[in-house]
C-alpha positions as MATLAB code, in Angstrom:
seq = 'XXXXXXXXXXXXXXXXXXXXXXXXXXXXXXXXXXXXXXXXXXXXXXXXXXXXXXXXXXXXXXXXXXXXXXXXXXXXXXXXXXXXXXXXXXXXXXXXXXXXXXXXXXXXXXXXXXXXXXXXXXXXXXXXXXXXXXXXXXXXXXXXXXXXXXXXXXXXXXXXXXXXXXXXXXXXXXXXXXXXXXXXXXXXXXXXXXXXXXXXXXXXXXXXXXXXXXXXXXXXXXXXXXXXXXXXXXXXXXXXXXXXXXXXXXXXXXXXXXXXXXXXXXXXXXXXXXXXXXXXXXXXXXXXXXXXXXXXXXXXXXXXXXXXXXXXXXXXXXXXXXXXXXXXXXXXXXXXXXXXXXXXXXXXXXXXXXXXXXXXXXXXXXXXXXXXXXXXXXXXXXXXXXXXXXXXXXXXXXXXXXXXXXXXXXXXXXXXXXXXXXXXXXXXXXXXXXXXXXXXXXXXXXXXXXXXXXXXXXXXXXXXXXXXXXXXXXXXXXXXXXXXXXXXXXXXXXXXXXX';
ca = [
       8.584  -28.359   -2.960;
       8.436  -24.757   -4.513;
       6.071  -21.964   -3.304;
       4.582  -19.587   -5.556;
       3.930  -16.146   -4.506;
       2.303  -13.077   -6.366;
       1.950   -8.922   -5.995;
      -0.760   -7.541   -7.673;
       0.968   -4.171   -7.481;
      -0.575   -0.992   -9.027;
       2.702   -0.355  -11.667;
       4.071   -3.889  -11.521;
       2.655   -7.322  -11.144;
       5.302   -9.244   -9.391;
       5.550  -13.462   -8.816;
       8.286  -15.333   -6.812;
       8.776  -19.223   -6.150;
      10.257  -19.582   -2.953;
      12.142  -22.950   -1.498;
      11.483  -24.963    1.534;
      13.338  -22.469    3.359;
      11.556  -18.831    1.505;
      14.766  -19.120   -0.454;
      13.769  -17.153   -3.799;
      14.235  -19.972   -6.571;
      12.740  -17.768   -9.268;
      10.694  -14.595  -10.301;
       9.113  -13.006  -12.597;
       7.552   -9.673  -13.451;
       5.181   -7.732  -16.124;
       4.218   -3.460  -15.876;
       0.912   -2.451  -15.793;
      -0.474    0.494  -17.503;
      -2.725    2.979  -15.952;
      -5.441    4.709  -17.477;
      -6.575    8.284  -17.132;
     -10.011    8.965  -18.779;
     -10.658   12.155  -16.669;
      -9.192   14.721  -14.505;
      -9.056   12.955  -10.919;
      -9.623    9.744  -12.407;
      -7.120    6.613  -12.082;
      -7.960    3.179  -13.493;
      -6.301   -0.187  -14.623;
      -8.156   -2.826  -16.526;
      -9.076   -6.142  -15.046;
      -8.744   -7.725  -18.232;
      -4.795   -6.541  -18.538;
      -4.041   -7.192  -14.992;
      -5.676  -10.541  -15.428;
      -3.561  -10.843  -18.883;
      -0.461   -9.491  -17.268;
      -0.578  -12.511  -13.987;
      -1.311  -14.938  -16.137;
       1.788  -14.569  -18.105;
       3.585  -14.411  -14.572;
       2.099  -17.602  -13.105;
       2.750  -19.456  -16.663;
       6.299  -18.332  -16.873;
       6.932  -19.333  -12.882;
       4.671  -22.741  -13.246;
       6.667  -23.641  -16.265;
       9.810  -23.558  -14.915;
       8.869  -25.135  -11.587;
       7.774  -27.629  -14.640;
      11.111  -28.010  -15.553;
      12.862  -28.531  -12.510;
      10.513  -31.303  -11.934;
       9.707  -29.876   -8.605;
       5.842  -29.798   -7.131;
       3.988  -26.524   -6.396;
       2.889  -26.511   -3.167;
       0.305  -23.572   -3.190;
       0.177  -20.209   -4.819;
      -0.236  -17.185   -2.381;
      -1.397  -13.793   -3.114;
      -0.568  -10.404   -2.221;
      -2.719   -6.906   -3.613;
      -2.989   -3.559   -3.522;
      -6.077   -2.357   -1.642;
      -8.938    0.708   -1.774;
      -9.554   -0.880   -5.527;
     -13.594   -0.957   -6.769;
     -14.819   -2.634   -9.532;
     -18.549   -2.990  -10.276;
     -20.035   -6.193  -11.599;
     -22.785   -7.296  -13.192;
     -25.257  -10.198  -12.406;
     -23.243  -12.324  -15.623;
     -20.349  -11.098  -13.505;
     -18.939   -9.466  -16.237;
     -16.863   -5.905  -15.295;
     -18.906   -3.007  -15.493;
     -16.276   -0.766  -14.870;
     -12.169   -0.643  -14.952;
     -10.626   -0.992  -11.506;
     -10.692    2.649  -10.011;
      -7.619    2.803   -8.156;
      -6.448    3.674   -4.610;
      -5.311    7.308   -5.814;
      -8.599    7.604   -7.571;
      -9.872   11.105   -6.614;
     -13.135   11.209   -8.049;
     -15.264   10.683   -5.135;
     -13.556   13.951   -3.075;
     -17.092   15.699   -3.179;
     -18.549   12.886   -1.242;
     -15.605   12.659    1.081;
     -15.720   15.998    2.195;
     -19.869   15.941    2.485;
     -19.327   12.688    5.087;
     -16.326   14.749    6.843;
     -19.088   17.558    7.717;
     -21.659   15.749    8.777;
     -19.532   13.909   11.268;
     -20.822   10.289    9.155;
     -17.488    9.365    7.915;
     -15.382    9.762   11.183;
     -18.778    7.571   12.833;
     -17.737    5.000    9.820;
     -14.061    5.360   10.632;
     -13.972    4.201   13.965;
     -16.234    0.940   13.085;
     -14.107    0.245   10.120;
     -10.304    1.455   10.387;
     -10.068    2.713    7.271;
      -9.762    6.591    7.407;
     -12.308    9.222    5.351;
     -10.731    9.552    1.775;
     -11.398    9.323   -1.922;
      -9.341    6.115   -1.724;
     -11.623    4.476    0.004;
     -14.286    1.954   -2.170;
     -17.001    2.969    0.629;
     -17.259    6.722   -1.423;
     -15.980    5.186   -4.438;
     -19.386    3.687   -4.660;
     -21.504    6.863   -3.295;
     -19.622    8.099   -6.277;
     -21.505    5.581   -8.666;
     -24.963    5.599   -7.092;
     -24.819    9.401   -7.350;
     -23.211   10.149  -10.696;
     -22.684    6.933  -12.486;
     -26.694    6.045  -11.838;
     -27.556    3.598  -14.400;
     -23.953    1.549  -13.490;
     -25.097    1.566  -10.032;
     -28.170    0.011  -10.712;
     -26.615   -2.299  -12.862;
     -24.239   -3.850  -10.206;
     -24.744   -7.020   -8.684;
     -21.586   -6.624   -6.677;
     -18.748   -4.395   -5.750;
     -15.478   -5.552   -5.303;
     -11.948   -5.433   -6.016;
      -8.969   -6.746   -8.006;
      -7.863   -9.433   -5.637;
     -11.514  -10.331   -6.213;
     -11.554  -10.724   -9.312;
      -8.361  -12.609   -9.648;
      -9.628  -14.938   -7.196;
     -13.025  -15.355   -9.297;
     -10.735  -16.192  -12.421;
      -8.802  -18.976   -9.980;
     -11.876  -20.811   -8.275;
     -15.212  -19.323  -10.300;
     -16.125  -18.056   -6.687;
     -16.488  -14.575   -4.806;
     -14.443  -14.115   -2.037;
     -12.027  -11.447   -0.393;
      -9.950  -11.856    2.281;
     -10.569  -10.183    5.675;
      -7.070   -8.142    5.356;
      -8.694   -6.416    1.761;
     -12.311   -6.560    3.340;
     -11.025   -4.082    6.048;
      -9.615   -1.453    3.373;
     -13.032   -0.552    1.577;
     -14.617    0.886    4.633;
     -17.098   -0.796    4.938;
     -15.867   -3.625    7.449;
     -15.625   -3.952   10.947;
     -12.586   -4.808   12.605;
     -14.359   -4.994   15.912;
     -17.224   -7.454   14.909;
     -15.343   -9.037   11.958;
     -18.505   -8.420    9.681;
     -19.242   -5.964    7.265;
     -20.920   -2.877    8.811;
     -24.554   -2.033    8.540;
     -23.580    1.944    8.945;
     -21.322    1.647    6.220;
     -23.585   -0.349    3.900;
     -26.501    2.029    4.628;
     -24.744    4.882    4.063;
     -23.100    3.480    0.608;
     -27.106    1.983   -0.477;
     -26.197   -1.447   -1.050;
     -25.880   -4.912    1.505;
     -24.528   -7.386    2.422;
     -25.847   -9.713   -1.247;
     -23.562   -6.704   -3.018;
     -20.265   -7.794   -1.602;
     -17.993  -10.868   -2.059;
     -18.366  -13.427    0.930;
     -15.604  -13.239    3.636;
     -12.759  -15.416    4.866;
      -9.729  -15.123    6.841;
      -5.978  -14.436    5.140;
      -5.215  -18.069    5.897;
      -8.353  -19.040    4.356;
      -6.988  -21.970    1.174;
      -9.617  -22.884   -1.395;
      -8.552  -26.186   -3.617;
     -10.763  -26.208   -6.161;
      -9.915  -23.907   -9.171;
     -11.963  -23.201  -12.578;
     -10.620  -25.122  -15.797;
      -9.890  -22.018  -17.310;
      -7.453  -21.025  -14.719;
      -5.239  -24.159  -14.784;
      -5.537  -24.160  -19.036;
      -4.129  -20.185  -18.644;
      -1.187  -21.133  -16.423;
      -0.482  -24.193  -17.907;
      -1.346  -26.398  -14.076;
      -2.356  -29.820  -14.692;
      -4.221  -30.252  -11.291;
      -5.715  -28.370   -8.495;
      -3.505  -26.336   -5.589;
      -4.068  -24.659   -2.903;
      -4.937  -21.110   -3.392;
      -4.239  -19.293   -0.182;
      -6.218  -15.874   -0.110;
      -3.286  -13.898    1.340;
      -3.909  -10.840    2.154;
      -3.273   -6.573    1.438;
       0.289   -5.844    0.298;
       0.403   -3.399    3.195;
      -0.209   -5.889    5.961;
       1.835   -8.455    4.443;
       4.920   -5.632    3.731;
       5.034   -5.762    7.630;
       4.956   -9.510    8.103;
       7.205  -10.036    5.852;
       9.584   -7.491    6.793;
      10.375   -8.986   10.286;
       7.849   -6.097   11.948;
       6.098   -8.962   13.790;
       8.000   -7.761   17.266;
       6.287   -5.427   19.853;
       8.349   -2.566   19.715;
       9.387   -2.480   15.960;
       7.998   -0.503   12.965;
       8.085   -0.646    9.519;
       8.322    1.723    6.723;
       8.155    1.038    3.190;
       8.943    3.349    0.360;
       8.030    2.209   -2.927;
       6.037    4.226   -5.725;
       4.521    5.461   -2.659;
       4.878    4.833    1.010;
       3.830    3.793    4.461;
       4.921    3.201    8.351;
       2.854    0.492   10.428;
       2.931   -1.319   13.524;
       1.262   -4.174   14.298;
      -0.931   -5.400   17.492;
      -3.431   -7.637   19.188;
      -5.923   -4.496   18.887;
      -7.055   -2.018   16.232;
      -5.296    1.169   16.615;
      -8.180    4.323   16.212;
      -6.994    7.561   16.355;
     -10.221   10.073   17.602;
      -8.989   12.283   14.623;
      -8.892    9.470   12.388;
      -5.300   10.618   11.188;
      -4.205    6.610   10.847;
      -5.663    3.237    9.011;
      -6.104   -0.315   11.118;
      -6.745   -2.798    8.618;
      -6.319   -6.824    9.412;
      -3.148   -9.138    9.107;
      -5.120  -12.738   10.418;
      -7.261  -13.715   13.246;
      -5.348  -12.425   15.953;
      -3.277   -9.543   14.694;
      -3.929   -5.665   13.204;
      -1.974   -3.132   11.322;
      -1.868    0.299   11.972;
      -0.329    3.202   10.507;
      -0.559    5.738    7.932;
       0.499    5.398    3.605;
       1.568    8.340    1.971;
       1.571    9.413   -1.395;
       4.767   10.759   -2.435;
       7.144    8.129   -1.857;
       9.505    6.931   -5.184;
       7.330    8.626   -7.408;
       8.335   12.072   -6.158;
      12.123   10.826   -5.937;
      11.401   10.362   -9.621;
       9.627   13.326  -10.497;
      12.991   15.679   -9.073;
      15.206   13.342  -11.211;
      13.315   13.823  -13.967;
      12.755   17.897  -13.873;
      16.225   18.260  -12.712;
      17.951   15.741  -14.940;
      19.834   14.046  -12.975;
      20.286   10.642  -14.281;
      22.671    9.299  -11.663;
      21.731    6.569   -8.601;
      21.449    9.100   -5.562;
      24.592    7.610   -4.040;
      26.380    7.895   -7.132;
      25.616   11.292   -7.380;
      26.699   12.254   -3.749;
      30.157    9.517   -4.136;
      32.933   10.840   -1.939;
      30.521   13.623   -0.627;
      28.387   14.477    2.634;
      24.448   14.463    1.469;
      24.072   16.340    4.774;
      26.311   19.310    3.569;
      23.640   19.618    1.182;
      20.241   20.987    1.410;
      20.765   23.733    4.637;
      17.787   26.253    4.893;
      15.709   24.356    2.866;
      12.293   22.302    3.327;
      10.549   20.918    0.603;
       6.826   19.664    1.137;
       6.653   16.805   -1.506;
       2.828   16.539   -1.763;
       3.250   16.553   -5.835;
      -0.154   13.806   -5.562;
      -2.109   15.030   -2.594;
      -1.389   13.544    0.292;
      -3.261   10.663    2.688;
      -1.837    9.989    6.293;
      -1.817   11.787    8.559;
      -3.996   15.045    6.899;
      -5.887   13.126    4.030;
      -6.033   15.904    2.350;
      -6.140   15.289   -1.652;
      -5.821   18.964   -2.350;
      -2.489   19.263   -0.512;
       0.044   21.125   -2.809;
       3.602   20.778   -3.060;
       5.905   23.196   -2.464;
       9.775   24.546   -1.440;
      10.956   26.694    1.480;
      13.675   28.288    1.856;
      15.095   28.305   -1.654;
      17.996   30.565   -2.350;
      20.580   31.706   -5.469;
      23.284   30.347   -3.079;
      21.592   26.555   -3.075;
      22.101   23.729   -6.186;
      20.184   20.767   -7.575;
      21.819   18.655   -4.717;
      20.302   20.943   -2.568;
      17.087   20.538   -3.687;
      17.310   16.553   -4.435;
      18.399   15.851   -0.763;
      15.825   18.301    0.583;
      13.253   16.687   -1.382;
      13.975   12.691   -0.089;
      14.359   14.401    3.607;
      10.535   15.950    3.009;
       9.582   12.130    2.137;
      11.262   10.981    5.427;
       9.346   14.171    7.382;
       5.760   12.589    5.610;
       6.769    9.108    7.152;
       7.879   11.113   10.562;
       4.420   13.292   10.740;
       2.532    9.600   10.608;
       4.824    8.354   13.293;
       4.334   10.830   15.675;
       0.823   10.539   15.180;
       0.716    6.432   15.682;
       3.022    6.758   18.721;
      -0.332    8.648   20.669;
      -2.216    5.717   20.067;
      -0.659    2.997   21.314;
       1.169    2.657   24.566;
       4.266    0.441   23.196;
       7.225    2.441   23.096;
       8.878    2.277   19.393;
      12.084    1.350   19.657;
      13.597    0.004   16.212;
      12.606    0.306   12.125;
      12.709   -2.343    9.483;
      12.461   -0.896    6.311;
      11.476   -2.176    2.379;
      11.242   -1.179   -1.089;
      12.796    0.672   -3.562;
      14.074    3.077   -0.806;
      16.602    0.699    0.701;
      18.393    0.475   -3.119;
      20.115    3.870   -1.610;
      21.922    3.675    1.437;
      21.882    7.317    1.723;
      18.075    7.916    1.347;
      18.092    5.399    4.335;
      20.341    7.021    6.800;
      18.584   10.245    6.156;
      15.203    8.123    6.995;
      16.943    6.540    9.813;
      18.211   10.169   10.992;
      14.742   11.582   10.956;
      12.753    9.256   12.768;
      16.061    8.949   15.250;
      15.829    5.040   15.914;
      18.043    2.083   14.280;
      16.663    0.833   11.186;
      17.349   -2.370    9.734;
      16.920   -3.689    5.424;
      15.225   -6.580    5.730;
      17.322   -9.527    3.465;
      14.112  -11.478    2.528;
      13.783   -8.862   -0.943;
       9.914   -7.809   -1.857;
       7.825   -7.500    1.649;
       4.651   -8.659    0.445;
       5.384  -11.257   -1.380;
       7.708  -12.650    1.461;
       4.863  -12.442    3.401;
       2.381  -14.180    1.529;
       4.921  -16.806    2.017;
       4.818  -16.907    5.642;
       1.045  -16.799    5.317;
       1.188  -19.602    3.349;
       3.261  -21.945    4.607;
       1.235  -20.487    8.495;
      -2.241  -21.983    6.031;
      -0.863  -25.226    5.097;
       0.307  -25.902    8.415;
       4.067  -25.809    7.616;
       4.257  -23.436   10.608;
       1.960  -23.603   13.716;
       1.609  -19.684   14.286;
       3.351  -16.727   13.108;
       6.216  -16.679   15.802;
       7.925  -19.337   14.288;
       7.895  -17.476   10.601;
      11.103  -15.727   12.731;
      13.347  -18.556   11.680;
      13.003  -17.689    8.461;
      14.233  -14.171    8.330;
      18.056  -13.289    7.525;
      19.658  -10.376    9.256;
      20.527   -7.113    6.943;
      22.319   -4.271    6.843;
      22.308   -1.802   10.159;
      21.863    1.951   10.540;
      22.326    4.306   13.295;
      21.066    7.726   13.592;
      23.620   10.339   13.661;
      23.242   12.039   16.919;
      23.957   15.971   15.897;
      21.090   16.144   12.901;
      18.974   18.739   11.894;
      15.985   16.825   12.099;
      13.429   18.051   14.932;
      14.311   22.423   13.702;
      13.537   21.205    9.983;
      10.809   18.860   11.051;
       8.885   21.571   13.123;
       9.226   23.948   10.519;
       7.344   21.693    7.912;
       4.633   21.042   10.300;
       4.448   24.688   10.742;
       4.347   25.233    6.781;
       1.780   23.154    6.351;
      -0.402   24.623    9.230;
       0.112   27.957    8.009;
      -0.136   27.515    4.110;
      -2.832   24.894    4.506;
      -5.966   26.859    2.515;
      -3.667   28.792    0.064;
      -2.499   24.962   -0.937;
      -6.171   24.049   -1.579;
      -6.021   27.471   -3.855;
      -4.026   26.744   -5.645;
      -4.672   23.077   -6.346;
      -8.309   24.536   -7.431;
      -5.770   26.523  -10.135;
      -3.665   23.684  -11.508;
      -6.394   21.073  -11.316;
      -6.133   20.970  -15.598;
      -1.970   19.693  -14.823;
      -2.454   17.276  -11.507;
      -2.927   13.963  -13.463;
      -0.587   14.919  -16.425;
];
């Protein structure tokens, strides 16, 4: 029996078949494009991202073909905070307007005055920021007028994908608690929210839990991918929740931070975690269990962005071979908000900047600085998620691109000061939507036993004498300090941002 899994990712769209034992058999992989119409504005286009999984799932199903093995279900994993508008031929109205979509800021910081958004917040998890599709759609109904009107529903990418598969509208709970606009107390889509955003409940898709497997799938679907008979579809869930799950941060006293293009650190519990600030997200994993935390944006993609300005083409841990990274960056603290910034401040208009710069310091300098600023992000939203819940923290797993450098990892693992452990398993999500899926078909009773499936990876331990809490306070401080001459000059360089 072979398993297939898929990432709707926002730069790559990523499928894996997995064996009996979430042993990866194959995988397979196509880049997405972005597009940038206006200042502020992020999109992708269903119709590629639809074009673009296809050719995954036809390329996987083929050789599962070949093998002569059977497909037991196809699973799915997504990015969330997506909004697409549809019409009532349920044709696209708009391109999907991404998570880092910034348009709607005006709204955001209208329902962060008068006190509606952190009212939303609390009923919904999902913190006050243009991310969110709640304001993406205020956005519509107040600028994009005749769209608005125009919609028969709002939804998302895993939506629409899911359309394609079964010709029906449905979202799983995990996505449903990312838009804002559900609550993670009642399990229903909130009345506040919906009020607020002008639309109800007839505007959004119906529903289900992330275990939730639909059987029935659209001729059109099975012709794309080259299936000669219905599967099981299992709804799956966000690829946040599932980066945890599938990263062996099931156990009470474990985090998990991922560092891809961008980033995150989460928990998970029995309980939604609500800050009174609303500094961190609680979004769903399945009927019993939450995930809390905060996702930043400057992750890999301001890794990249030093690389690339200081040309330096090397693997980190190529370019430090036979050196100490921690001989390297002294007096300096680099705040790497080069794309605004979400947890813990969601602040869009958050600037980047360095401190401490000097003629005596080098591009190494400034490189290791700028990964230790990532790990201080990650830190800030720790601190933060450690007030709300009373488990102590007492271990990391970590996942994504991050953990291809063993030094960016004991500088993480040195800044948070707890033992962190690569998970084995490779891509988070889409080892979780695994365990989801075999948890839907009844391969596994609950998620406990998914443990048996995890392989033990690589170790770090924190070294004890580290610069971390002096540096650390000091880029709490900067940011404090230098909070509204940031938002200056942000208002300055607003023509560069999405360049």
């Amino acid at each position: 029996m072979r398993y297939i899994c898929v990432d709707i990712g926002t730069t790559t769209i990523k499928g894996i078949v997995y064996d009996e034992k979430g042993i990866i058999v194959n995988e397979s992989y196509r880049n997405s494009n972005l597009v940038k119409p206006e200042n502020g504005f992020m999109e992708q286009e269903p119709d590629s991202i639809k074009w673009n999984l296809s050719s995954v799932l036809k390329e996987l199903v083929s050789k599962i073909h070949i093998e002569r093995e059977e497909l037991g279900f196809i699973s799915l994993s997504a990015y969330m905070h997506s909004l697409v508008a549809v019409d009532k031929e349920n044709k696209a109205l708009t391109n999907v307007m991404l998570w880092n979509d910034r348009r709607s800021q005006e709204f955001v910081e209208i329902a962060k005055k008068d006190g509606k958004g952190l009212e939303i917040y609390k009923k919904t998890g999902t913190p006050v920021h243009p991310m969110s599709p709640l304001y993406k759609i205020i956005y519509l109904r107040e600028k994009e007028r005749e769209i608005f009107e125009k919609s028969k529903l709002f939804v998302g990418i895993k939506e629409i994908i899911l359309h394609w598969m079964t010709g029906e509208w449905v979202v799983d709970e995990s996505i449903a608690s990312a838009t804002g606009m559900y609550n993670i107390h009642d399990r229903k889509w909130e009345k506040t929210a919906l009020d607020y955003a002008g639309i109800t409940e007839e505007n959004l898709p119906k529903v289900f839990s992330t275990t939730h497997v639909m059987d029935v799938l659209t001729d059109k679907f099975k012709k794309d991918i080259g299936l000669e008979k219905d599967i099981p579809i299992v709804l799956g869930a966000s690829d946040g929740c599932l980066a945890n799950l599938g990263s062996h941060g099931l156990n009470k006293g474990t985090a998990v931070s991922t560092v891809g293009t961008s980033g995150a650190l989460r928990v998970v519990t029995d309980h939604p975690l609500i800050d009174e600030d609303g500094a961190i997200f609680s979004y769903i994993l399945n009927d019993e269990l939450y995930v809390s935390g905060g996702a930043i944006n400057n992750g890999g993609i301001f890794y990249e962005w030093i690389r690339k300005n200081l040309k330096m083409e090397k693997h980190l841990d190529e370019i430090f071979d036979g050196l100490n990274p921690e001989d390297y960056g002294n007096g300096i603290v680099f705040l790497p908000f080069i794309s605004g910034e979400r947890a813990p401040y969601w602040d869009a208009k958050l600037k980047a900047s360095i401190l401490g710069l000097s003629h005596g310091h080098c591009s190494k300098d400034i490189l290791i600085a700028g990964i230790r600023g990532v790990s201080f992000c990650l830190r800030d939203v720790f601190e933060v998620l450690l007030k709300a819940t009373d488990t102590k923290i007492n271990e990391f797993y970590v996942n994504g691109g991050f953990t291809n450098s063993d030094i960016w990892v004991q500088s993480f693992c040195n800044i948070v000061d707890r033992p962190v452990f690569v998970t084995e398993q490779g891509d988070g999500p889409l080892f979780g939507a695994f365990l989801l899926g075999i948890l839907a078909i009844g391969k596994i009773n609950n998620l406990d036993e998914a443990k048996d499936y995890f392989i033990s990876g690589k170790e770090f331990l924190p070294i004890k004498k580290y610069r971390r809490d002096k540096e650390f306070d000091i880029y709490k401080r900067a940011i404090a300090q230098n909070r509204s001459l940031l938002h200056e000059l942000a208002d300055l360089s607003s023509s560069v941002d999405d360049k």
